[in-house]
PDB file of C-alpha atoms in Angstrom:
ATOM      1  CA  MET R   2     116.409  90.788 148.695  1.00 42.00           C
ATOM      2  CA  GLU R   3     119.662  91.430 146.798  1.00 42.00           C
ATOM      3  CA  GLU R   4     120.782  94.137 149.293  1.00 41.00           C
ATOM      4  CA  LYS R   5     120.140  91.756 152.152  1.00 49.00           C
ATOM      5  CA  ASN R   6     122.287  89.061 150.520  1.00 54.00           C
ATOM      6  CA  THR R   7     125.404  91.254 150.495  1.00 48.00           C
ATOM      7  CA  SER R   8     125.376  91.553 154.293  1.00 60.00           C
ATOM      8  CA  ILE R   9     124.899  87.858 155.032  1.00 67.00           C
ATOM      9  CA  LYS R  10     127.829  86.338 156.894  1.00 80.00           C
ATOM     10  CA  VAL R  11     128.370  82.730 155.868  1.00 81.00           C
ATOM     11  CA  PRO R  12     130.556  80.373 157.940  1.00 86.00           C
ATOM     12  CA  VAL R  13     132.981  78.036 156.196  1.00 88.00           C
ATOM     13  CA  SER R  14     130.766  75.117 157.193  1.00 90.00           C
ATOM     14  CA  GLY R  15     127.984  76.699 155.143  1.00 89.00           C
ATOM     15  CA  TYR R  16     129.885  76.311 151.879  1.00 89.00           C
ATOM     16  CA  ILE R  17     130.862  72.746 152.733  1.00 92.00           C
ATOM     17  CA  VAL R  18     127.357  71.516 153.573  1.00 91.00           C
ATOM     18  CA  LEU R  19     125.858  73.356 150.570  1.00 89.00           C
ATOM     19  CA  VAL R  20     128.173  71.545 148.156  1.00 90.00           C
ATOM     20  CA  LEU R  21     127.582  68.262 149.984  1.00 90.00           C
ATOM     21  CA  ALA R  22     123.796  68.726 149.852  1.00 89.00           C
ATOM     22  CA  ILE R  23     123.870  69.449 146.121  1.00 88.00           C
ATOM     23  CA  VAL R  24     125.951  66.314 145.540  1.00 87.00           C
ATOM     24  CA  ILE R  25     123.631  64.166 147.680  1.00 87.00           C
ATOM     25  CA  PHE R  26     120.428  65.318 145.986  1.00 85.00           C
ATOM     26  CA  SER R  27     121.847  65.426 142.453  1.00 81.00           C
ATOM     27  CA  GLY R  28     122.521  61.682 142.236  1.00 79.00           C
ATOM     28  CA  LEU R  29     126.054  62.249 140.899  1.00 81.00           C
ATOM     29  CA  LEU R  30     127.500  59.490 143.070  1.00 85.00           C
ATOM     30  CA  ALA R  31     124.632  57.017 142.759  1.00 82.00           C
ATOM     31  CA  LYS R  32     126.578  54.537 140.612  1.00 82.00           C
ATOM     32  CA  THR R  33     129.932  54.814 142.372  1.00 87.00           C
ATOM     33  CA  GLN R  34     131.405  52.218 144.710  1.00 86.00           C
ATOM     34  CA  GLY R  35     131.736  53.395 148.285  1.00 84.00           C
ATOM     35  CA  TRP R  36     130.936  57.018 147.518  1.00 89.00           C
ATOM     36  CA  ASN R  37     127.281  56.203 146.867  1.00 87.00           C
ATOM     37  CA  MET R  38     126.726  56.719 150.585  1.00 87.00           C
ATOM     38  CA  PHE R  39     126.497  60.396 149.570  1.00 89.00           C
ATOM     39  CA  ASP R  40     123.496  59.727 147.321  1.00 87.00           C
ATOM     40  CA  PHE R  41     119.920  60.476 148.401  1.00 86.00           C
ATOM     41  CA  ASP R  42     118.370  57.317 146.926  1.00 84.00           C
ATOM     42  CA  THR R  43     121.049  55.162 148.566  1.00 86.00           C
ATOM     43  CA  LEU R  44     120.465  56.815 151.937  1.00 87.00           C
ATOM     44  CA  ASN R  45     116.710  56.476 151.471  1.00 86.00           C
ATOM     45  CA  GLY R  46     117.186  52.746 150.875  1.00 87.00           C
ATOM     46  CA  LYS R  47     114.452  50.320 149.914  1.00 84.00           C
ATOM     47  CA  PHE R  48     111.919  48.124 151.633  1.00 82.00           C
ATOM     48  CA  GLY R  49     112.855  44.517 152.210  1.00 83.00           C
ATOM     49  CA  LEU R  50     110.891  41.637 150.757  1.00 81.00           C
ATOM     50  CA  ILE R  51     108.472  39.514 152.719  1.00 79.00           C
ATOM     51  CA  LYS R  52     110.002  36.104 153.399  1.00 74.00           C
ATOM     52  CA  SER R  53     109.248  33.547 150.674  1.00 69.00           C
ATOM     53  CA  ALA R  54     107.681  36.262 148.497  1.00 73.00           C
ATOM     54  CA  LYS R  55     108.774  38.602 145.732  1.00 79.00           C
ATOM     55  CA  ASN R  56     106.917  41.656 147.021  1.00 81.00           C
ATOM     56  CA  ASN R  57     107.426  44.137 149.844  1.00 81.00           C
ATOM     57  CA  PHE R  58     104.705  45.177 152.309  1.00 78.00           C
ATOM     58  CA  MET R  59     102.759  46.914 149.516  1.00 78.00           C
ATOM     59  CA  GLY R  60     102.214  43.600 147.766  1.00 77.00           C
ATOM     60  CA  ALA R  61     101.022  43.367 144.160  1.00 79.00           C
ATOM     61  CA  GLY R  62      97.685  43.986 142.444  1.00 81.00           C
ATOM     62  CA  GLY R  63      96.298  46.390 145.036  1.00 81.00           C
ATOM     63  CA  THR R  64      93.470  48.753 144.088  1.00 83.00           C
ATOM     64  CA  GLY R  65      91.445  51.644 145.431  1.00 87.00           C
ATOM     65  CA  ALA R  66      91.968  53.671 148.596  1.00 89.00           C
ATOM     66  CA  ARG R  67      93.874  50.916 150.382  1.00 84.00           C
ATOM     67  CA  SER R  68      96.473  50.673 147.644  1.00 84.00           C
ATOM     68  CA  GLY R  69      96.729  54.461 147.598  1.00 85.00           C
ATOM     69  CA  PHE R  70      97.238  54.534 151.358  1.00 87.00           C
ATOM     70  CA  LEU R  71     100.127  52.081 151.189  1.00 84.00           C
ATOM     71  CA  PHE R  72     101.703  54.049 148.347  1.00 82.00           C
ATOM     72  CA  ALA R  73     101.452  57.272 150.367  1.00 82.00           C
ATOM     73  CA  LEU R  74     102.923  55.468 153.371  1.00 85.00           C
ATOM     74  CA  SER R  75     105.911  54.405 151.279  1.00 84.00           C
ATOM     75  CA  LEU R  76     106.681  58.069 150.483  1.00 80.00           C
ATOM     76  CA  ILE R  77     107.064  59.123 154.117  1.00 85.00           C
ATOM     77  CA  PRO R  78     110.673  57.916 154.681  1.00 86.00           C
ATOM     78  CA  GLY R  79     111.991  59.868 151.682  1.00 83.00           C
ATOM     79  CA  VAL R  80     110.236  63.082 152.700  1.00 82.00           C
ATOM     80  CA  MET R  81     111.387  62.730 156.310  1.00 86.00           C
ATOM     81  CA  LEU R  82     114.982  62.116 155.205  1.00 86.00           C
ATOM     82  CA  ALA R  83     114.924  65.106 152.848  1.00 85.00           C
ATOM     83  CA  LEU R  84     113.541  67.477 155.499  1.00 83.00           C
ATOM     84  CA  GLY R  85     116.022  66.148 158.043  1.00 87.00           C
ATOM     85  CA  LEU R  86     118.940  66.800 155.684  1.00 86.00           C
ATOM     86  CA  MET R  87     117.534  70.265 155.018  1.00 83.00           C
ATOM     87  CA  GLU R  88     117.596  71.038 158.738  1.00 86.00           C
ATOM     88  CA  VAL R  89     121.254  69.948 158.942  1.00 90.00           C
ATOM     89  CA  VAL R  90     122.152  72.131 155.949  1.00 87.00           C
ATOM     90  CA  GLU R  91     120.378  75.098 157.527  1.00 83.00           C
ATOM     91  CA  TYR R  92     122.012  74.545 160.930  1.00 89.00           C
ATOM     92  CA  TYR R  93     125.533  74.677 159.461  1.00 91.00           C
ATOM     93  CA  GLY R  94     124.829  77.732 157.288  1.00 89.00           C
ATOM     94  CA  GLY R  95     124.348  76.036 153.925  1.00 86.00           C
ATOM     95  CA  LEU R  96     121.139  77.919 153.139  1.00 83.00           C
ATOM     96  CA  LYS R  97     122.840  81.228 153.914  1.00 84.00           C
ATOM     97  CA  ALA R  98     125.589  80.354 151.429  1.00 87.00           C
ATOM     98  CA  ALA R  99     122.982  79.489 148.799  1.00 85.00           C
ATOM     99  CA  GLN R 100     121.044  82.685 149.457  1.00 81.00           C
ATOM    100  CA  LYS R 101     124.140  84.860 149.175  1.00 84.00           C
ATOM    101  CA  PHE R 102     125.696  83.438 146.028  1.00 80.00           C
ATOM    102  CA  LEU R 103     122.862  81.910 144.025  1.00 86.00           C
ATOM    103  CA  THR R 104     120.144  84.551 144.348  1.00 89.00           C
ATOM    104  CA  PRO R 105     121.790  86.676 141.590  1.00 90.00           C
ATOM    105  CA  LEU R 106     121.412  83.643 139.293  1.00 91.00           C
ATOM    106  CA  LEU R 107     118.005  82.256 140.276  1.00 93.00           C
ATOM    107  CA  ARG R 108     116.277  85.606 140.768  1.00 93.00           C
ATOM    108  CA  PRO R 109     116.438  86.747 137.099  1.00 94.00           C
ATOM    109  CA  LEU R 110     116.161  83.206 135.736  1.00 95.00           C
ATOM    110  CA  MET R 111     113.207  81.946 137.778  1.00 96.00           C
ATOM    111  CA  GLY R 112     112.136  84.725 140.138  1.00 94.00           C
ATOM    112  CA  ILE R 113     113.152  82.772 143.257  1.00 95.00           C
ATOM    113  CA  PRO R 114     115.958  83.328 145.806  1.00 94.00           C
ATOM    114  CA  GLY R 115     119.130  81.259 145.949  1.00 92.00           C
ATOM    115  CA  ILE R 116     117.996  79.661 149.202  1.00 91.00           C
ATOM    116  CA  CYS R 117     115.815  77.396 147.023  1.00 94.00           C
ATOM    117  CA  VAL R 118     118.773  75.707 145.330  1.00 92.00           C
ATOM    118  CA  VAL R 119     118.855  72.612 147.553  1.00 90.00           C
ATOM    119  CA  ALA R 120     115.129  72.049 147.055  1.00 92.00           C
ATOM    120  CA  LEU R 121     115.586  72.679 143.322  1.00 93.00           C
ATOM    121  CA  VAL R 122     118.312  70.078 142.918  1.00 90.00           C
ATOM    122  CA  SER R 123     116.330  67.666 145.074  1.00 88.00           C
ATOM    123  CA  SER R 124     113.203  68.108 142.928  1.00 91.00           C
ATOM    124  CA  LEU R 125     115.111  66.983 139.824  1.00 89.00           C
ATOM    125  CA  GLN R 126     115.506  63.546 141.368  1.00 82.00           C
ATOM    126  CA  SER R 127     112.650  63.238 143.858  1.00 83.00           C
ATOM    127  CA  THR R 128     109.286  64.989 143.477  1.00 87.00           C
ATOM    128  CA  ASP R 129     108.344  64.246 147.081  1.00 86.00           C
ATOM    129  CA  ALA R 130     111.555  65.597 148.601  1.00 86.00           C
ATOM    130  CA  GLY R 131     111.394  68.748 146.467  1.00 90.00           C
ATOM    131  CA  ALA R 132     107.765  69.406 147.390  1.00 92.00           C
ATOM    132  CA  GLY R 133     108.423  68.846 151.090  1.00 90.00           C
ATOM    133  CA  MET R 134     111.390  71.221 151.092  1.00 91.00           C
ATOM    134  CA  THR R 135     109.452  73.893 149.207  1.00 94.00           C
ATOM    135  CA  LYS R 136     106.586  73.683 151.693  1.00 93.00           C
ATOM    136  CA  ASN R 137     109.077  73.999 154.532  1.00 92.00           C
ATOM    137  CA  LEU R 138     110.706  77.076 152.955  1.00 93.00           C
ATOM    138  CA  TYR R 139     107.326  78.762 152.529  1.00 94.00           C
ATOM    139  CA  GLU R 140     106.058  77.980 156.019  1.00 93.00           C
ATOM    140  CA  SER R 141     109.307  79.228 157.579  1.00 92.00           C
ATOM    141  CA  GLY R 142     109.009  82.523 155.682  1.00 92.00           C
ATOM    142  CA  GLU R 143     112.111  82.000 153.539  1.00 91.00           C
ATOM    143  CA  ILE R 144     110.118  82.417 150.300  1.00 94.00           C
ATOM    144  CA  THR R 145     106.964  84.385 149.516  1.00 93.00           C
ATOM    145  CA  GLY R 146     103.698  83.041 148.164  1.00 93.00           C
ATOM    146  CA  LYS R 147     104.502  84.194 144.624  1.00 93.00           C
ATOM    147  CA  GLU R 148     107.934  82.598 144.780  1.00 95.00           C
ATOM    148  CA  MET R 149     106.373  79.366 145.973  1.00 95.00           C
ATOM    149  CA  LEU R 150     103.971  79.363 143.015  1.00 95.00           C
ATOM    150  CA  CYS R 151     106.772  79.983 140.503  1.00 95.00           C
ATOM    151  CA  PHE R 152     108.959  77.324 142.081  1.00 96.00           C
ATOM    152  CA  SER R 153     106.066  74.864 142.212  1.00 95.00           C
ATOM    153  CA  ALA R 154     105.390  75.413 138.490  1.00 96.00           C
ATOM    154  CA  PHE R 155     109.035  74.550 137.780  1.00 96.00           C
ATOM    155  CA  GLN R 156     108.780  71.341 139.804  1.00 95.00           C
ATOM    156  CA  PHE R 157     105.374  70.326 138.461  1.00 92.00           C
ATOM    157  CA  THR R 158     106.586  70.369 134.844  1.00 89.00           C
ATOM    158  CA  ALA R 159     108.342  67.017 134.257  1.00 89.00           C
ATOM    159  CA  GLY R 160     108.579  66.321 137.996  1.00 89.00           C
ATOM    160  CA  GLY R 161     111.647  64.366 139.159  1.00 87.00           C
ATOM    161  CA  VAL R 162     112.932  64.716 135.611  1.00 89.00           C
ATOM    162  CA  ILE R 163     116.393  63.192 136.001  1.00 81.00           C
ATOM    163  CA  GLY R 164     115.340  60.182 138.062  1.00 77.00           C
ATOM    164  CA  ASN R 165     112.303  59.427 135.901  1.00 81.00           C
ATOM    165  CA  TYR R 166     114.102  60.011 132.613  1.00 83.00           C
ATOM    166  CA  LEU R 167     117.007  57.712 133.450  1.00 73.00           C
ATOM    167  CA  ALA R 168     114.697  55.055 134.914  1.00 72.00           C
ATOM    168  CA  SER R 169     111.627  54.970 132.658  1.00 76.00           C
ATOM    169  CA  GLY R 170     113.142  56.650 129.620  1.00 76.00           C
ATOM    170  CA  SER R 171     116.017  54.184 129.440  1.00 68.00           C
ATOM    171  CA  ALA R 172     113.700  51.756 127.637  1.00 72.00           C
ATOM    172  CA  LEU R 173     113.777  54.081 124.609  1.00 80.00           C
ATOM    173  CA  PHE R 174     117.477  54.893 124.577  1.00 75.00           C
ATOM    174  CA  SER R 175     118.307  52.154 122.062  1.00 73.00           C
ATOM    175  CA  ILE R 176     115.853  53.487 119.436  1.00 82.00           C
ATOM    176  CA  MET R 177     116.337  57.238 119.931  1.00 81.00           C
ATOM    177  CA  THR R 178     117.538  59.126 116.847  1.00 88.00           C
ATOM    178  CA  VAL R 179     119.037  62.007 118.847  1.00 86.00           C
ATOM    179  CA  PRO R 180     121.684  62.076 121.587  1.00 85.00           C
ATOM    180  CA  ILE R 181     120.300  60.935 124.940  1.00 82.00           C
ATOM    181  CA  VAL R 182     120.957  64.311 126.526  1.00 84.00           C
ATOM    182  CA  ILE R 183     118.809  66.278 124.028  1.00 89.00           C
ATOM    183  CA  PRO R 184     115.357  65.284 125.428  1.00 90.00           C
ATOM    184  CA  LEU R 185     116.620  66.009 128.943  1.00 89.00           C
ATOM    185  CA  VAL R 186     117.758  69.489 127.905  1.00 91.00           C
ATOM    186  CA  VAL R 187     114.387  70.130 126.226  1.00 94.00           C
ATOM    187  CA  MET R 188     112.536  69.128 129.391  1.00 94.00           C
ATOM    188  CA  MET R 189     114.750  71.368 131.537  1.00 94.00           C
ATOM    189  CA  VAL R 190     114.110  74.323 129.216  1.00 95.00           C
ATOM    190  CA  LEU R 191     110.354  73.697 129.324  1.00 95.00           C
ATOM    191  CA  LYS R 192     110.509  73.554 133.128  1.00 96.00           C
ATOM    192  CA  LEU R 193     111.957  77.077 133.037  1.00 96.00           C
ATOM    193  CA  VAL R 194     109.263  78.132 130.564  1.00 96.00           C
ATOM    194  CA  GLY R 195     106.529  76.821 132.874  1.00 95.00           C
ATOM    195  CA  CYS R 196     108.095  78.626 135.821  1.00 96.00           C
ATOM    196  CA  ASN R 197     108.211  81.938 133.978  1.00 97.00           C
ATOM    197  CA  ILE R 198     104.654  81.612 132.666  1.00 97.00           C
ATOM    198  CA  MET R 199     103.540  81.320 136.294  1.00 96.00           C
ATOM    199  CA  ARG R 200     105.836  84.213 137.165  1.00 95.00           C
ATOM    200  CA  LEU R 201     104.199  86.368 134.478  1.00 96.00           C
ATOM    201  CA  TYR R 202     100.729  85.395 135.695  1.00 94.00           C
ATOM    202  CA  CYS R 203     101.611  86.286 139.289  1.00 93.00           C
ATOM    203  CA  ASN R 204     102.989  89.681 138.291  1.00 91.00           C
ATOM    204  CA  MET R 205      99.946  90.483 136.165  1.00 92.00           C
ATOM    205  CA  PHE R 206      97.051  89.199 138.234  1.00 91.00           C
ATOM    206  CA  ILE R 207      98.143  88.713 141.849  1.00 88.00           C
ATOM    207  CA  LYS R 208      98.282  91.796 144.041  1.00 82.00           C
ATOM    208  CA  GLY R 209     100.916  91.904 146.745  1.00 77.00           C
ATOM    209  CA  ASP R 210     101.632  88.424 148.045  1.00 70.00           C
ATOM    210  CA  GLU R 211      98.071  87.072 147.947  1.00 69.00           C
ATOM    211  CA  ILE R 212      97.849  83.479 146.745  1.00 69.00           C
TER     212      ILE R 212
END
């Protein structure tokens, strides 16, 4: 894989769209005025409210399979947007740029190629987008079965960690006895631990690329 990376020719557009994709999926511009158009959650938008009501089409108090169906339906726009952006990044050479320059970092750290970086950054903010991108990478042959398992273990541990931590965890910020960033760092480290435990398991018990 590393020898292949050295011969990859990356167009200038590849570097541009790679940086842009990382910015969009990272949420760095989510709170800015005007520039938040380069934020995934902003582009994904939100459902409007039913007239004279406080709820969107999902309503309130739903239960069972019907409630689950509506919840699953609400995830489709985000996954479609993420996969669409991924196709644009690939078309302009962004994945080639990631594969060439980030494989030397991600390969020893997580056992996955640099081409996964966009999906990785996306998974920190959106579990659905990260999972959809990973599935797409595997089905297109960009990553192997073992790499998919290692990457999935990373995403599964504290899924959507940045988005969930800043949203749900904010309720505890006022009573925390440590800097706000410390729990986030701990969760990121444990995500890497989970990934490498799966990596060790794959190397010990899985022959070839069987999954």
